[in-house]
Amino acid sequence: AIQAWIRLTRAQQQAMETIESSLKAAKLPPLVWYDVLLEVEKAGAEGLRPFELEGAMLLAQYQLSRLLGRIEGEGYIARRLCEEDGRGQVVTITDAGKAIRRRMWTVYARAIEAAVGRHFSDAEAASLSQLLERMITKGK
């Protein structure tokens, strides 16, 4: 189990470095921006409350608040007051946000293949996915 943990952690670090480097080389935002944009886009026109995004992203509130500020500053998301809770906000994706997310996905998908996919056959990748899913579901 210890050796598996060490290798899992190293593999994840290497994959993330490959992905982040690929995005940076393409002059695109970091991967965490992609994750935010994807979650907000999936929410549709209703958008997401920051606490909902926080749960989906597993980020601390203070980290998410700063991140949303930077993404909003680039024009990729918009925030508006929540109708149900006047103190709360709703985050929605802009057309520019949808476009940059699509551009990021093109690079991200190739980087996933370079970092992970090229090392496994389809059957091996499916087996690895099942093993990791077992860890995820039984770890809850």
Short mmCIF file of C-alpha atoms in Angstrom, two decimals:
data_model
loop_
_atom_site.label_atom_id
_atom_site.label_comp_id
_atom_site.label_asym_id
_atom_site.label_seq_id
_atom_site.Cartn_x
_atom_site.Cartn_y
_atom_site.Cartn_z
CA ALA A 1 0.00 0.00 0.00
CA ILE A 2 2.85 2.39 0.81
CA GLN A 3 4.58 1.76 -2.52
CA ALA A 4 1.27 2.20 -4.35
CA TRP A 5 0.69 5.49 -2.54
CA ILE A 6 4.16 6.78 -3.43
CA ARG A 7 3.76 5.85 -7.08
CA LEU A 8 0.23 7.22 -7.28
CA THR A 9 1.41 10.53 -5.85
CA ARG A 10 4.44 10.73 -8.16
CA ALA A 11 2.36 9.83 -11.20
CA GLN A 12 -0.20 12.50 -10.32
CA GLN A 13 2.53 15.12 -9.87
CA GLN A 14 4.13 14.24 -13.20
CA ALA A 15 0.80 14.31 -15.02
CA MET A 16 -0.12 17.67 -13.50
CA GLU A 17 3.27 19.13 -14.44
CA THR A 18 2.80 17.97 -18.03
CA ILE A 19 -0.69 19.45 -18.20
CA GLU A 20 0.24 22.77 -16.57
CA SER A 21 3.32 23.11 -18.80
CA SER A 22 1.24 22.44 -21.90
CA LEU A 23 -1.32 25.08 -20.94
CA LYS A 24 1.42 27.59 -20.12
CA ALA A 25 3.22 26.93 -23.41
CA ALA A 26 -0.05 27.61 -25.24
CA LYS A 27 -0.37 30.90 -23.27
CA LEU A 28 -3.54 29.67 -21.61
CA PRO A 29 -4.68 30.03 -17.98
CA PRO A 30 -3.79 27.38 -15.37
CA LEU A 31 -5.74 24.16 -15.04
CA VAL A 32 -7.76 25.28 -12.01
CA TRP A 33 -9.35 27.95 -14.24
CA TYR A 34 -10.50 25.19 -16.59
CA ASP A 35 -12.10 23.34 -13.70
CA VAL A 36 -13.96 26.46 -12.53
CA LEU A 37 -15.13 27.31 -16.04
CA LEU A 38 -16.30 23.75 -16.67
CA GLU A 39 -18.30 23.55 -13.44
CA VAL A 40 -19.91 26.94 -14.04
CA GLU A 41 -20.67 26.10 -17.68
CA LYS A 42 -22.27 22.79 -16.67
CA ALA A 43 -24.58 24.70 -14.32
CA GLY A 44 -26.12 26.48 -17.29
CA ALA A 45 -27.77 29.89 -17.26
CA GLU A 46 -28.72 29.52 -13.57
CA GLY A 47 -25.07 29.55 -12.62
CA LEU A 48 -23.61 28.38 -9.34
CA ARG A 49 -23.35 29.88 -5.89
CA PRO A 50 -19.73 30.13 -4.73
CA PHE A 51 -20.34 27.59 -1.94
CA GLU A 52 -21.59 25.09 -4.55
CA LEU A 53 -18.49 25.68 -6.63
CA GLU A 54 -16.35 25.38 -3.51
CA GLY A 55 -17.77 21.89 -2.86
CA ALA A 56 -17.25 20.79 -6.46
CA MET A 57 -13.71 22.18 -6.56
CA LEU A 58 -12.53 21.19 -3.07
CA LEU A 59 -10.99 24.62 -2.56
CA ALA A 60 -11.04 26.72 0.57
CA GLN A 61 -13.40 29.71 0.42
CA TYR A 62 -10.61 32.26 0.54
CA GLN A 63 -8.80 30.54 -2.35
CA LEU A 64 -11.96 30.37 -4.43
CA SER A 65 -12.84 34.01 -3.81
CA ARG A 66 -9.46 35.21 -5.10
CA LEU A 67 -9.59 32.80 -8.02
CA LEU A 68 -13.06 33.97 -9.03
CA GLY A 69 -11.85 37.55 -8.86
CA ARG A 70 -8.99 36.82 -11.26
CA ILE A 71 -11.20 34.88 -13.68
CA GLU A 72 -13.86 37.60 -13.55
CA GLY A 73 -11.16 40.21 -14.17
CA GLU A 74 -10.36 38.47 -17.47
CA GLY A 75 -14.04 38.55 -18.45
CA TYR A 76 -14.57 34.77 -18.34
CA ILE A 77 -17.21 34.74 -15.62
CA ALA A 78 -19.76 37.19 -14.25
CA ARG A 79 -21.15 37.48 -10.74
CA ARG A 80 -24.60 38.77 -9.87
CA LEU A 81 -26.63 39.00 -6.69
CA CYS A 82 -28.60 35.91 -5.78
CA GLU A 83 -32.36 36.54 -5.93
CA GLU A 84 -33.08 34.10 -3.07
CA ASP A 85 -30.39 35.52 -0.81
CA GLY A 86 -29.58 39.18 -1.32
CA ARG A 87 -26.18 38.78 0.32
CA GLY A 88 -25.16 35.86 -1.87
CA GLN A 89 -23.82 35.75 -5.40
CA VAL A 90 -24.34 33.60 -8.45
CA VAL A 91 -21.47 32.89 -10.83
CA THR A 92 -22.17 32.44 -14.54
CA ILE A 93 -19.86 31.86 -17.50
CA THR A 94 -19.53 34.43 -20.26
CA ASP A 95 -19.18 33.72 -23.96
CA ALA A 96 -15.47 34.56 -23.62
CA GLY A 97 -15.29 32.02 -20.77
CA LYS A 98 -16.87 29.33 -22.93
CA ALA A 99 -14.44 30.09 -25.73
CA ILE A 100 -11.32 29.97 -23.52
CA ARG A 101 -12.53 26.76 -21.87
CA ARG A 102 -12.86 25.13 -25.30
CA ARG A 103 -9.38 26.34 -26.27
CA MET A 104 -8.01 25.01 -23.00
CA TRP A 105 -9.69 21.63 -23.53
CA THR A 106 -7.90 21.14 -26.86
CA VAL A 107 -4.53 21.51 -25.11
CA TYR A 108 -5.66 19.72 -21.94
CA ALA A 109 -6.90 16.64 -23.83
CA ARG A 110 -3.59 16.30 -25.70
CA ALA A 111 -1.69 16.74 -22.43
CA ILE A 112 -3.75 14.01 -20.73
CA GLU A 113 -2.88 11.68 -23.57
CA ALA A 114 0.82 12.60 -23.28
CA ALA A 115 0.87 12.32 -19.50
CA VAL A 116 -1.33 9.25 -19.03
CA GLY A 117 -2.86 7.72 -22.13
CA ARG A 118 0.31 6.85 -24.00
CA HIS A 119 1.45 4.65 -21.11
CA PHE A 120 -1.57 2.32 -21.17
CA SER A 121 -3.62 0.27 -23.56
CA ASP A 122 -7.35 0.95 -23.51
CA ALA A 123 -7.88 -2.14 -21.35
CA GLU A 124 -5.15 -1.09 -18.89
CA ALA A 125 -6.56 2.43 -18.65
CA ALA A 126 -10.03 0.98 -17.96
CA SER A 127 -8.59 -1.30 -15.25
CA LEU A 128 -6.71 1.56 -13.63
CA SER A 129 -9.84 3.69 -13.72
CA GLN A 130 -11.83 0.94 -11.99
CA LEU A 131 -9.20 0.49 -9.29
CA LEU A 132 -9.09 4.21 -8.58
CA GLU A 133 -12.87 4.41 -8.56
CA ARG A 134 -12.88 1.70 -5.87
CA MET A 135 -10.55 3.85 -3.75
CA ILE A 136 -12.75 6.89 -4.27
CA THR A 137 -16.10 5.26 -3.52
CA LYS A 138 -14.94 3.11 -0.60
CA GLY A 139 -12.95 5.94 0.89
CA LYS A 140 -16.07 8.00 1.54
#
